[in-house]
Structures are given as structure tokens and as C-alpha cells.
Amino acid sequence: MRFQYAILATMVATWACSPAVNAGDKKPLLPAAPKEFAFTLSNGYGEGDHFSNDPKVFENLLINMKKSGFNCIHCIYRDWRVELCRKHGVKMMIDVLAWKEGGLTDIRKPDQRDTVKKICMKVRGDDAVWGYNLWNETLSFFGNPDGKNVDAYVAMLKEWDPTHPVWLGTRTVSYANAPKEKPGVHGYYDYAWQRGFLWHFADLQWYHKYVPSQDGYIGRWEQGSNYNWNSYSLNTSIAFGTKVFIWFIGGPFDKEGNVDPKHRFHHLVKVGQETQHLYPELGKIGRPADVFSTPTTKTHDNKERDKVKDKEKVPWRLTAFPDNFWFQIHGGEVLAGFFQYPSGEDAVYVANHNAFAKQSVAFSIADKARGKETRIEILDRETGQWKQLKVEGNRYAFELRPGGGELLRVLGRLPPKKE
């Protein structure tokens, strides 16, 4: 484990010293922030149109997406599509790389760029639009089309429409800190369940530390696999402040836009439906100030941890809960991200460290942080309503399903006393 993280440290140092792409002497505009968590359907990117141009079929897809917990669609812009998205409460992530006939919205091509600009100007401030998807491969592959670099294109999109974020993705953290323009969402892909867990928490920790300096947020491509794997990746990522999930590639829908119960991604319906009531709340709480982990006895896939190779009590070089922290876990093997609402109330996202075993979570609030008005609420995933947790002797408890996560709200926590 130590050797693996030594590799990561070396790679990050190398990327940090890589030549930074530059958009010029203009001071970068601050990026727009995502307004809510995006659970995104993508049938591919670039090239041509990946969805039906029949409005009835497209609308049927949106209806079934919404029922299945998908609230964002990555596609080519069309006026009528935006209106249908607005009607059904699904946001559009606009593909600005579609260069083929039927698309012709590739920002990298001078003869198509004006079309992209007109789209951006038209949708400024439109809440039916999520934003723009600029890149999804390793950033070093972007090159210099038309003599420009990735910063130039991010700057264009932000100048034409400063009201929506830009998704700028890469593989793991490869060249992630090279761009100087701030896109809004720093996306990446890893596919830990298929390719090994070496980078899962290493990536999340790196982005957690990096995105605040960019006034940005984390986004992830995640490969559809099965309920437990995808639930685990989703919930542990949310604890680190991830605001966008794009599923690789496609979703549980047929060509007519109906839910296909035989589709290999059909489990995403359950994942989406369980998560959808959290989307607005996750948009409100921003980035976590801290992410702490309990010790674990089992691995992410419910096996005994190898005490010879992995001697640390807390796995994956995660940060352990400080002894004097105001929130302490007494039962359950979990990861917790600590957020704050604009109103100042605390939010805690607790994620299961195990994809295949439930956790009986018990926690307390330190005496120094607890007052007469202090109470803890949990967001009911079925109703979207806050429910107050019962307390017995300053101990709170709740069940965490395998690979699951829960959002807590802490009301009336006492501020730290000034020394």
C-alpha cells in the first residue's frame, strides 16, 4: 500500500511540473457551480447524435429517465429538446464535440464554432441546461486543434455563457492540474471495480484537495456494473463532494425510450430512485471541509483485510477521525464527509466502507459542541423529508445498507470556544 501511494505522489509531482496550457493574459472568470447533483445518462460523446430525433421518442425517454432517478442527459443541443427537458425536469448537458452531420457543434472546428456560441448565448441562465461537456479522455490527448489549447475553449464557453459549468474530464488525475482556466467541474474516469482499487480513494483525495483552489467540483464517469459496486462508488464519492456522475456508457432504456428490465444497467433504476431525493440537498452543501474514516476490519468487497500487507487501521491512507473532533463514530465501518449549508448548519454524509455488508452506525456529538437545541436529522431517501434521529445518552444510531450512504443534518451545534 505504501509503495502504491509513493507512485501516486511521484506522478502528481510530475503533473504539477508539466507545462501548463494557457488561455492568454486575461484573468480567468470564476466558474458557475452545479445547482444540484447530476445523475447523468450518456450514450456517447462527440461525433454525431446519440439520441432519437423523434420528439415523441425523446420525450418518452425523458419521462422514463425521471422515473428512474436520472436527472441529466448528455446530448446534442436542439431547441425542442431543451423545452422537453424543462417540461420533465431533466437538465441538458450540452455536447460541444459533435463534429459529424446531425451534430455540427464541435467547438474545436472554426466552421462550427459560431453555432456553439449562438447556443451558449441562447441558454444563458436557463435552468433546463446543466452546462457543457468539453472533454472526457486523458487531457494530454486534447492537442492543439485550430492552434488553440483546452484553456482557450473553456474560456470561450465561460465568456459566451458564464451561468453554467463546463465539464472537463481526464483519466484519473492525468494532467488534471495543467489547465489554467477554471471549468467548474473536474471530471475523471477510473473504473476501480473493473481495473483495481489502487486509485479509487487516491483519486478522490487528490481532487478533494485540488478543486477548492479552482472554485470547482468533482465529477466522475462510472462504469455500469451491478447494484453493490455502483452504489459503493457513488456513495463514497459523494462523501468527497462529487457533484456529477456520468454512467459509462448508456442506461437501462431501449430505442423507444422505455425502461428495459433485461438491460445490463437495469440496476441503475434502483440506484437512481434511492438517490434522487438527495440531489437538491447535495447541490446546496458544496464541498466538504473534511473527510474522515473509521478503522476497518473488512475490505470494500467484504474480505478480511490483510494485516501483513496493510498494517494501518484506517484503509487507503484515508484520514482518521481526530480524537478531539466534535463528531465521533462508535460503531460501523464508514467514511464521512463534513459539509456546511450556506445558513451555517452542518451536513454529514456517511458512506459504507463495505459494498456487501450493512453497518449499524452509532455516533455521538462531543459535549463541547452539544447544546440544549442540538438535534440530528436524517434525510429519508423514500420521501425526501428530514426525520429527527432519536438520542439515548448522547448516542445516535441508524442502519446503513451495503454500499449505501446517508445524509445527516446537524442543527444547533455550538461553535468552538475562542482560546
Tab-separated table of C-alpha atoms in Angstrom:
chain	number	residue	atom	x	y	z
A	1	MET	CA	0.000	0.000	0.000
A	2	ARG	CA	2.819	2.440	0.873
A	3	PHE	CA	4.532	1.677	-2.455
A	4	GLN	CA	1.294	2.413	-4.340
A	5	TYR	CA	0.946	5.816	-2.759
A	6	ALA	CA	4.610	6.580	-3.368
A	7	ILE	CA	3.851	6.058	-7.060
A	8	LEU	CA	0.881	8.408	-6.843
A	9	ALA	CA	2.921	11.113	-5.114
A	10	THR	CA	5.584	10.901	-7.817
A	11	MET	CA	3.005	11.086	-10.605
A	12	VAL	CA	1.222	14.078	-9.093
A	13	ALA	CA	4.540	15.878	-8.661
A	14	THR	CA	5.320	15.202	-12.311
A	15	TRP	CA	1.931	16.518	-13.467
A	16	ALA	CA	2.339	19.596	-11.317
A	17	CYS	CA	5.585	20.356	-13.171
A	18	SER	CA	4.077	19.704	-16.600
A	19	PRO	CA	3.806	22.677	-18.982
A	20	ALA	CA	0.526	24.408	-18.206
A	21	VAL	CA	-1.760	25.290	-21.061
A	22	ASN	CA	-2.568	28.980	-21.183
A	23	ALA	CA	-5.540	30.893	-22.497
A	24	GLY	CA	-3.677	34.203	-22.566
A	25	ASP	CA	-3.250	37.147	-20.255
A	26	LYS	CA	-6.915	37.516	-19.306
A	27	LYS	CA	-7.769	36.727	-15.695
A	28	PRO	CA	-9.866	33.511	-15.702
A	29	LEU	CA	-13.550	34.003	-14.966
A	30	LEU	CA	-14.919	32.217	-11.919
A	31	PRO	CA	-16.877	29.124	-12.996
A	32	ALA	CA	-20.557	28.540	-12.361
A	33	ALA	CA	-21.344	25.865	-9.763
A	34	PRO	CA	-23.673	22.879	-10.295
A	35	LYS	CA	-27.048	23.603	-8.703
A	36	GLU	CA	-27.778	20.003	-7.767
A	37	PHE	CA	-26.257	16.552	-8.019
A	38	ALA	CA	-26.410	15.211	-11.600
A	39	PHE	CA	-27.172	11.524	-12.224
A	40	THR	CA	-26.407	11.546	-15.935
A	41	LEU	CA	-27.360	9.448	-18.944
A	42	SER	CA	-24.811	9.487	-21.772
A	43	ASN	CA	-24.944	7.282	-24.860
A	44	GLY	CA	-21.560	8.574	-26.021
A	45	TYR	CA	-19.894	11.883	-26.830
A	46	GLY	CA	-18.521	13.694	-29.828
A	47	GLU	CA	-19.060	12.544	-33.413
A	48	GLY	CA	-22.838	12.599	-34.125
A	49	ASP	CA	-26.208	12.431	-32.391
A	50	HIS	CA	-26.623	9.510	-29.987
A	51	PHE	CA	-30.338	10.001	-29.318
A	52	SER	CA	-33.536	9.885	-31.340
A	53	ASN	CA	-34.569	12.966	-33.294
A	54	ASP	CA	-38.197	11.971	-32.981
A	55	PRO	CA	-39.625	14.321	-30.305
A	56	LYS	CA	-42.092	11.661	-29.117
A	57	VAL	CA	-39.327	9.088	-28.584
A	58	PHE	CA	-37.040	11.638	-26.923
A	59	GLU	CA	-39.844	12.775	-24.620
A	60	ASN	CA	-40.665	9.186	-23.708
A	61	LEU	CA	-37.014	8.703	-22.784
A	62	LEU	CA	-37.048	11.798	-20.550
A	63	ILE	CA	-40.214	10.597	-18.807
A	64	ASN	CA	-38.662	7.211	-18.061
A	65	MET	CA	-35.328	8.757	-17.087
A	66	LYS	CA	-37.042	10.922	-14.490
A	67	LYS	CA	-38.949	7.936	-13.094
A	68	SER	CA	-35.650	6.029	-12.877
A	69	GLY	CA	-33.724	8.699	-10.971
A	70	PHE	CA	-31.805	10.168	-13.927
A	71	ASN	CA	-31.972	13.973	-13.850
A	72	CYS	CA	-29.445	14.907	-16.559
A	73	ILE	CA	-28.918	13.912	-20.220
A	74	HIS	CA	-25.663	14.417	-22.141
A	75	CYS	CA	-26.639	15.142	-25.729
A	76	ILE	CA	-26.547	17.482	-28.720
A	77	TYR	CA	-28.485	20.709	-28.278
A	78	ARG	CA	-31.763	21.251	-30.081
A	79	ASP	CA	-34.342	23.918	-29.166
A	80	TRP	CA	-37.173	21.419	-28.860
A	81	ARG	CA	-35.053	19.105	-26.711
A	82	VAL	CA	-34.433	21.861	-24.168
A	83	GLU	CA	-38.146	22.576	-23.951
A	84	LEU	CA	-38.873	18.890	-23.342
A	85	CYS	CA	-36.126	18.776	-20.703
A	86	ARG	CA	-37.717	21.753	-18.994
A	87	LYS	CA	-41.147	20.117	-19.114
A	88	HIS	CA	-39.934	16.926	-17.437
A	89	GLY	CA	-37.363	18.309	-15.009
A	90	VAL	CA	-34.279	16.835	-16.695
A	91	LYS	CA	-31.240	19.047	-17.307
A	92	MET	CA	-29.289	19.009	-20.565
A	93	MET	CA	-25.509	18.610	-20.561
A	94	ILE	CA	-24.623	20.003	-23.989
A	95	ASP	CA	-22.122	18.080	-26.123
A	96	VAL	CA	-19.744	20.582	-27.767
A	97	LEU	CA	-17.606	17.989	-29.579
A	98	ALA	CA	-20.151	16.615	-32.090
A	99	TRP	CA	-18.486	17.197	-35.461
A	100	LYS	CA	-20.461	14.820	-37.724
A	101	GLU	CA	-23.549	15.525	-39.823
A	102	GLY	CA	-26.519	15.770	-37.478
A	103	GLY	CA	-24.364	17.464	-34.876
A	104	LEU	CA	-22.024	20.110	-36.256
A	105	THR	CA	-21.477	21.562	-32.792
A	106	ASP	CA	-17.744	20.957	-32.374
A	107	ILE	CA	-16.213	23.976	-30.672
A	108	ARG	CA	-12.782	22.937	-31.945
A	109	LYS	CA	-13.770	23.472	-35.598
A	110	PRO	CA	-13.825	27.121	-36.811
A	111	ASP	CA	-16.744	26.477	-39.181
A	112	GLN	CA	-18.888	25.053	-36.340
A	113	ARG	CA	-17.789	27.326	-33.500
A	114	ASP	CA	-20.285	30.083	-34.240
A	115	THR	CA	-23.112	27.555	-33.863
A	116	VAL	CA	-21.829	26.670	-30.386
A	117	LYS	CA	-21.533	30.351	-29.489
A	118	LYS	CA	-25.147	31.017	-30.520
A	119	ILE	CA	-26.311	28.068	-28.398
A	120	CYS	CA	-24.381	29.352	-25.376
A	121	MET	CA	-25.773	32.866	-25.742
A	122	LYS	CA	-29.306	31.485	-26.127
A	123	VAL	CA	-29.260	29.297	-22.982
A	124	ARG	CA	-27.634	31.766	-20.596
A	125	GLY	CA	-29.384	31.451	-17.259
A	126	ASP	CA	-31.642	28.634	-18.495
A	127	ASP	CA	-32.268	26.230	-15.628
A	128	ALA	CA	-33.151	23.432	-18.062
A	129	VAL	CA	-29.454	23.331	-19.040
A	130	TRP	CA	-26.807	21.727	-16.815
A	131	GLY	CA	-23.848	23.078	-18.737
A	132	TYR	CA	-21.303	21.929	-21.312
A	133	ASN	CA	-19.305	18.743	-21.809
A	134	LEU	CA	-15.934	19.642	-23.318
A	135	TRP	CA	-13.617	16.663	-22.792
A	136	ASN	CA	-13.723	13.069	-21.493
A	137	GLU	CA	-10.394	11.456	-22.423
A	138	THR	CA	-6.885	11.835	-20.991
A	139	LEU	CA	-6.214	15.577	-21.088
A	140	SER	CA	-2.849	15.140	-22.793
A	141	PHE	CA	-4.766	13.809	-25.841
A	142	PHE	CA	-6.552	17.126	-26.367
A	143	GLY	CA	-3.806	18.542	-28.572
A	144	ASN	CA	-3.982	21.974	-30.181
A	145	PRO	CA	-6.757	21.928	-32.772
A	146	ASP	CA	-7.006	25.180	-34.738
A	147	GLY	CA	-3.805	26.230	-32.946
A	148	LYS	CA	-5.665	26.512	-29.637
A	149	ASN	CA	-5.455	24.559	-26.391
A	150	VAL	CA	-8.061	23.370	-23.919
A	151	ASP	CA	-7.904	26.599	-21.914
A	152	ALA	CA	-8.956	28.593	-24.952
A	153	TYR	CA	-12.115	26.520	-25.353
A	154	VAL	CA	-13.020	26.638	-21.662
A	155	ALA	CA	-12.573	30.417	-21.781
A	156	MET	CA	-14.844	30.663	-24.834
A	157	LEU	CA	-17.646	28.713	-23.171
A	158	LYS	CA	-17.415	30.764	-19.979
A	159	GLU	CA	-17.362	34.042	-21.881
A	160	TRP	CA	-20.369	33.076	-24.010
A	161	ASP	CA	-22.250	31.652	-21.028
A	162	PRO	CA	-20.944	32.390	-17.523
A	163	THR	CA	-24.084	30.933	-15.919
A	164	HIS	CA	-23.372	27.211	-16.448
A	165	PRO	CA	-20.394	24.990	-15.559
A	166	VAL	CA	-18.120	23.197	-18.012
A	167	TRP	CA	-17.215	19.518	-17.587
A	168	LEU	CA	-13.520	18.975	-18.267
A	169	GLY	CA	-12.509	15.343	-17.801
A	170	THR	CA	-9.389	13.192	-17.863
A	171	ARG	CA	-8.186	9.730	-16.863
A	172	THR	CA	-7.605	9.517	-13.090
A	173	VAL	CA	-5.627	12.724	-12.324
A	174	SER	CA	-3.591	12.801	-15.537
A	175	TYR	CA	-2.738	16.455	-16.319
A	176	ALA	CA	-5.755	17.481	-14.248
A	177	ASN	CA	-3.868	20.438	-12.780
A	178	ALA	CA	-2.394	21.661	-16.074
A	179	PRO	CA	-5.258	23.891	-17.306
A	180	LYS	CA	-5.293	27.446	-16.015
A	181	GLU	CA	-8.922	28.172	-16.851
A	182	LYS	CA	-11.412	27.055	-14.217
A	183	PRO	CA	-14.107	24.880	-15.837
A	184	GLY	CA	-16.410	24.327	-12.862
A	185	VAL	CA	-16.409	20.525	-12.867
A	186	HIS	CA	-13.215	18.486	-12.928
A	187	GLY	CA	-14.276	15.083	-14.209
A	188	TYR	CA	-12.334	11.848	-14.411
A	189	TYR	CA	-12.675	8.129	-15.037
A	190	ASP	CA	-11.045	5.242	-13.246
A	191	TYR	CA	-13.452	2.245	-13.178
A	192	ALA	CA	-11.977	0.861	-9.971
A	193	TRP	CA	-14.146	-2.262	-9.746
A	194	GLN	CA	-13.011	-3.388	-13.185
A	195	ARG	CA	-9.405	-2.177	-13.092
A	196	GLY	CA	-8.459	-2.487	-9.422
A	197	PHE	CA	-8.875	-0.260	-6.378
A	198	LEU	CA	-5.394	1.217	-6.436
A	199	TRP	CA	-6.680	4.657	-7.447
A	200	HIS	CA	-10.251	4.879	-6.152
A	201	PHE	CA	-9.555	6.757	-2.920
A	202	ALA	CA	-6.269	8.178	-4.151
A	203	ASP	CA	-8.122	9.997	-6.956
A	204	LEU	CA	-10.882	11.209	-4.649
A	205	GLN	CA	-8.398	12.524	-2.103
A	206	TRP	CA	-6.387	14.308	-4.792
A	207	TYR	CA	-9.429	16.051	-6.282
A	208	HIS	CA	-10.822	16.837	-2.833
A	209	LYS	CA	-7.668	18.828	-2.103
A	210	TYR	CA	-7.382	20.343	-5.598
A	211	VAL	CA	-10.854	21.550	-6.622
A	212	PRO	CA	-11.257	24.241	-3.901
A	213	SER	CA	-8.333	26.135	-5.441
A	214	GLN	CA	-10.215	26.036	-8.758
A	215	ASP	CA	-13.583	27.085	-7.317
A	216	GLY	CA	-14.740	23.779	-8.772
A	217	TYR	CA	-16.321	20.420	-8.035
A	218	ILE	CA	-15.639	16.740	-8.705
A	219	GLY	CA	-17.325	14.774	-11.477
A	220	ARG	CA	-16.917	11.078	-12.349
A	221	TRP	CA	-17.519	8.697	-15.196
A	222	GLU	CA	-18.553	5.397	-13.628
A	223	GLN	CA	-18.874	2.105	-15.456
A	224	GLY	CA	-22.245	0.413	-15.072
A	225	SER	CA	-21.704	-2.984	-13.437
A	226	ASN	CA	-24.023	-4.086	-10.629
A	227	TYR	CA	-26.046	-2.651	-7.771
A	228	ASN	CA	-23.491	-3.107	-4.983
A	229	TRP	CA	-20.455	-1.936	-6.915
A	230	ASN	CA	-22.125	1.129	-8.365
A	231	SER	CA	-23.777	2.045	-5.048
A	232	TYR	CA	-20.425	1.897	-3.285
A	233	SER	CA	-18.641	4.042	-5.881
A	234	LEU	CA	-21.466	6.569	-5.864
A	235	ASN	CA	-21.779	6.958	-2.103
A	236	THR	CA	-18.087	7.034	-1.241
A	237	SER	CA	-17.637	9.648	-3.988
A	238	ILE	CA	-20.472	11.806	-2.634
A	239	ALA	CA	-18.716	11.862	0.751
A	240	PHE	CA	-15.791	13.593	-1.009
A	241	GLY	CA	-18.101	16.179	-2.575
A	242	THR	CA	-18.634	14.671	-6.028
A	243	LYS	CA	-21.494	16.505	-7.774
A	244	VAL	CA	-21.792	14.702	-11.134
A	245	PHE	CA	-21.942	11.028	-12.121
A	246	ILE	CA	-21.992	10.104	-15.815
A	247	TRP	CA	-22.650	6.416	-16.427
A	248	PHE	CA	-20.396	4.630	-18.913
A	249	ILE	CA	-21.933	4.209	-21.305
A	250	GLY	CA	-25.712	4.334	-21.696
A	251	GLY	CA	-28.578	3.456	-19.404
A	252	PRO	CA	-31.381	0.944	-18.886
A	253	PHE	CA	-33.536	2.232	-21.768
A	254	ASP	CA	-34.436	0.762	-25.168
A	255	LYS	CA	-34.537	2.547	-28.545
A	256	GLU	CA	-38.056	3.793	-27.865
A	257	GLY	CA	-37.045	5.305	-24.530
A	258	ASN	CA	-38.718	2.677	-22.372
A	259	VAL	CA	-37.116	1.085	-19.325
A	260	ASP	CA	-35.646	-2.256	-20.380
A	261	PRO	CA	-35.817	-4.730	-17.446
A	262	LYS	CA	-33.340	-7.031	-19.238
A	263	HIS	CA	-30.728	-4.316	-19.763
A	264	ARG	CA	-27.395	-4.916	-18.036
A	265	PHE	CA	-27.746	-1.478	-16.425
A	266	HIS	CA	-31.254	-2.043	-15.106
A	267	HIS	CA	-29.935	-1.942	-11.527
A	268	LEU	CA	-29.257	1.786	-12.073
A	269	VAL	CA	-33.018	2.340	-11.852
A	270	LYS	CA	-32.886	1.198	-8.235
A	271	VAL	CA	-29.730	3.210	-7.523
A	272	GLY	CA	-31.231	6.338	-9.082
A	273	GLN	CA	-34.594	6.017	-7.375
A	274	GLU	CA	-32.905	5.581	-3.994
A	275	THR	CA	-30.726	8.642	-4.534
A	276	GLN	CA	-32.946	11.152	-6.336
A	277	HIS	CA	-34.318	12.904	-3.240
A	278	LEU	CA	-30.749	13.803	-2.262
A	279	TYR	CA	-29.921	15.686	-5.492
A	280	PRO	CA	-31.088	19.194	-4.425
A	281	GLU	CA	-29.568	18.869	-0.947
A	282	LEU	CA	-26.199	17.748	-2.337
A	283	GLY	CA	-26.177	20.842	-4.519
A	284	LYS	CA	-26.704	23.103	-1.501
A	285	ILE	CA	-23.885	21.802	0.679
A	286	GLY	CA	-20.944	22.468	-1.648
A	287	ARG	CA	-17.563	20.901	-0.952
A	288	PRO	CA	-16.617	19.042	2.255
A	289	ALA	CA	-14.149	20.727	4.584
A	290	ASP	CA	-13.001	17.337	5.873
A	291	VAL	CA	-13.384	13.655	5.043
A	292	PHE	CA	-12.583	11.166	7.809
A	293	SER	CA	-12.589	7.387	8.031
A	294	THR	CA	-13.098	4.874	10.808
A	295	PRO	CA	-10.791	1.878	11.131
A	296	THR	CA	-11.937	-1.153	9.147
A	297	THR	CA	-11.644	-4.901	9.545
A	298	LYS	CA	-13.081	-5.765	6.129
A	299	THR	CA	-12.194	-4.658	2.627
A	300	HIS	CA	-14.533	-2.851	0.237
A	301	ASP	CA	-15.566	-6.270	-1.140
A	302	ASN	CA	-16.203	-7.757	2.322
A	303	LYS	CA	-12.999	-9.752	2.740
A	304	GLU	CA	-10.714	-9.811	5.740
A	305	ARG	CA	-8.046	-7.125	5.458
A	306	ASP	CA	-4.506	-8.442	5.064
A	307	LYS	CA	-2.850	-7.303	8.311
A	308	VAL	CA	0.606	-8.140	6.939
A	309	LYS	CA	0.431	-6.047	3.757
A	310	ASP	CA	-1.900	-3.406	5.167
A	311	LYS	CA	-0.937	-2.612	8.747
A	312	GLU	CA	-2.793	0.704	9.087
A	313	LYS	CA	-6.095	0.668	10.980
A	314	VAL	CA	-7.630	3.124	8.506
A	315	PRO	CA	-7.524	1.868	4.896
A	316	TRP	CA	-6.222	3.511	1.707
A	317	ARG	CA	-4.251	6.223	3.520
A	318	LEU	CA	-7.518	7.931	4.374
A	319	THR	CA	-7.531	10.404	7.259
A	320	ALA	CA	-8.693	9.002	10.583
A	321	PHE	CA	-11.139	10.847	12.805
A	322	PRO	CA	-9.190	13.178	15.141
A	323	ASP	CA	-9.591	12.231	18.791
A	324	ASN	CA	-10.987	15.646	19.712
A	325	PHE	CA	-13.312	16.052	16.717
A	326	TRP	CA	-16.869	17.170	17.504
A	327	PHE	CA	-18.424	14.176	15.682
A	328	GLN	CA	-17.323	10.672	16.696
A	329	ILE	CA	-18.275	7.267	15.245
A	330	HIS	CA	-18.588	4.470	17.814
A	331	GLY	CA	-19.987	1.690	15.647
A	332	GLY	CA	-19.809	0.836	11.964
A	333	GLU	CA	-17.026	0.932	9.371
A	334	VAL	CA	-17.681	4.121	7.451
A	335	LEU	CA	-16.359	7.160	5.638
A	336	ALA	CA	-17.801	10.597	6.476
A	337	GLY	CA	-17.646	13.921	4.629
A	338	PHE	CA	-18.307	17.109	6.614
A	339	PHE	CA	-20.132	19.872	4.761
A	340	GLN	CA	-21.945	23.064	5.642
A	341	TYR	CA	-25.118	24.684	4.347
A	342	PRO	CA	-24.972	28.384	3.401
A	343	SER	CA	-27.076	29.001	6.539
A	344	GLY	CA	-24.231	27.588	8.651
A	345	GLU	CA	-25.860	24.282	9.565
A	346	ASP	CA	-23.644	21.214	9.370
A	347	ALA	CA	-24.235	18.360	6.945
A	348	VAL	CA	-22.530	14.986	7.265
A	349	TYR	CA	-22.553	12.392	4.510
A	350	VAL	CA	-21.847	8.922	5.892
A	351	ALA	CA	-20.894	6.201	3.388
A	352	ASN	CA	-20.479	2.488	3.965
A	353	HIS	CA	-16.898	1.217	3.637
A	354	ASN	CA	-18.266	-2.169	2.562
A	355	ALA	CA	-20.201	-2.841	-0.641
A	356	PHE	CA	-21.649	-6.146	0.583
A	357	ALA	CA	-22.323	-5.816	4.324
A	358	LYS	CA	-24.646	-3.455	6.160
A	359	GLN	CA	-23.388	-1.304	9.013
A	360	SER	CA	-25.086	-0.437	12.281
A	361	VAL	CA	-23.770	3.093	12.705
A	362	ALA	CA	-23.564	4.667	16.145
A	363	PHE	CA	-22.184	8.157	16.756
A	364	SER	CA	-22.143	10.984	19.275
A	365	ILE	CA	-21.673	14.738	19.402
A	366	ALA	CA	-18.929	15.995	21.709
A	367	ASP	CA	-20.064	17.779	24.884
A	368	LYS	CA	-18.325	20.972	23.779
A	369	ALA	CA	-20.429	21.041	20.591
A	370	ARG	CA	-23.760	19.999	22.074
A	371	GLY	CA	-26.342	22.358	23.485
A	372	LYS	CA	-29.985	22.186	24.544
A	373	GLU	CA	-31.157	22.910	20.993
A	374	THR	CA	-28.784	20.480	19.256
A	375	ARG	CA	-30.526	17.802	17.210
A	376	ILE	CA	-29.679	15.474	14.326
A	377	GLU	CA	-31.866	14.798	11.298
A	378	ILE	CA	-31.533	12.202	8.565
A	379	LEU	CA	-32.901	12.660	5.042
A	380	ASP	CA	-35.447	9.951	4.290
A	381	ARG	CA	-34.473	8.607	0.867
A	382	GLU	CA	-38.014	7.421	0.165
A	383	THR	CA	-39.836	10.673	0.871
A	384	GLY	CA	-37.142	13.355	0.699
A	385	GLN	CA	-38.241	14.585	4.139
A	386	TRP	CA	-35.995	15.194	7.132
A	387	LYS	CA	-36.561	12.889	10.117
A	388	GLN	CA	-35.166	13.532	13.564
A	389	LEU	CA	-32.878	10.833	14.933
A	390	LYS	CA	-33.607	9.675	18.460
A	391	VAL	CA	-30.859	10.162	21.001
A	392	GLU	CA	-30.144	7.976	24.012
A	393	GLY	CA	-27.430	9.184	26.330
A	394	ASN	CA	-25.839	11.247	23.533
A	395	ARG	CA	-25.768	8.245	21.204
A	396	TYR	CA	-27.453	8.314	17.837
A	397	ALA	CA	-27.883	5.301	15.577
A	398	PHE	CA	-29.045	4.323	12.100
A	399	GLU	CA	-28.643	1.441	9.656
A	400	LEU	CA	-26.509	1.775	6.529
A	401	ARG	CA	-27.235	-0.664	3.709
A	402	PRO	CA	-24.384	-2.413	1.832
A	403	GLY	CA	-22.616	0.166	-0.334
A	404	GLY	CA	-25.035	2.803	0.917
A	405	GLY	CA	-24.816	6.327	2.218
A	406	GLU	CA	-26.967	8.685	4.300
A	407	LEU	CA	-27.155	12.457	4.623
A	408	LEU	CA	-27.369	13.909	8.136
A	409	ARG	CA	-28.147	17.487	9.132
A	410	VAL	CA	-26.838	18.828	12.436
A	411	LEU	CA	-28.900	21.645	13.903
A	412	GLY	CA	-27.791	23.811	16.798
A	413	ARG	CA	-24.171	22.700	17.076
A	414	LEU	CA	-22.300	25.008	19.442
A	415	PRO	CA	-19.432	26.941	17.821
A	416	PRO	CA	-15.894	26.270	19.084
A	417	LYS	CA	-14.903	28.422	22.030
A	418	LYS	CA	-12.258	31.034	21.289
A	419	GLU	CA	-8.987	30.373	23.040
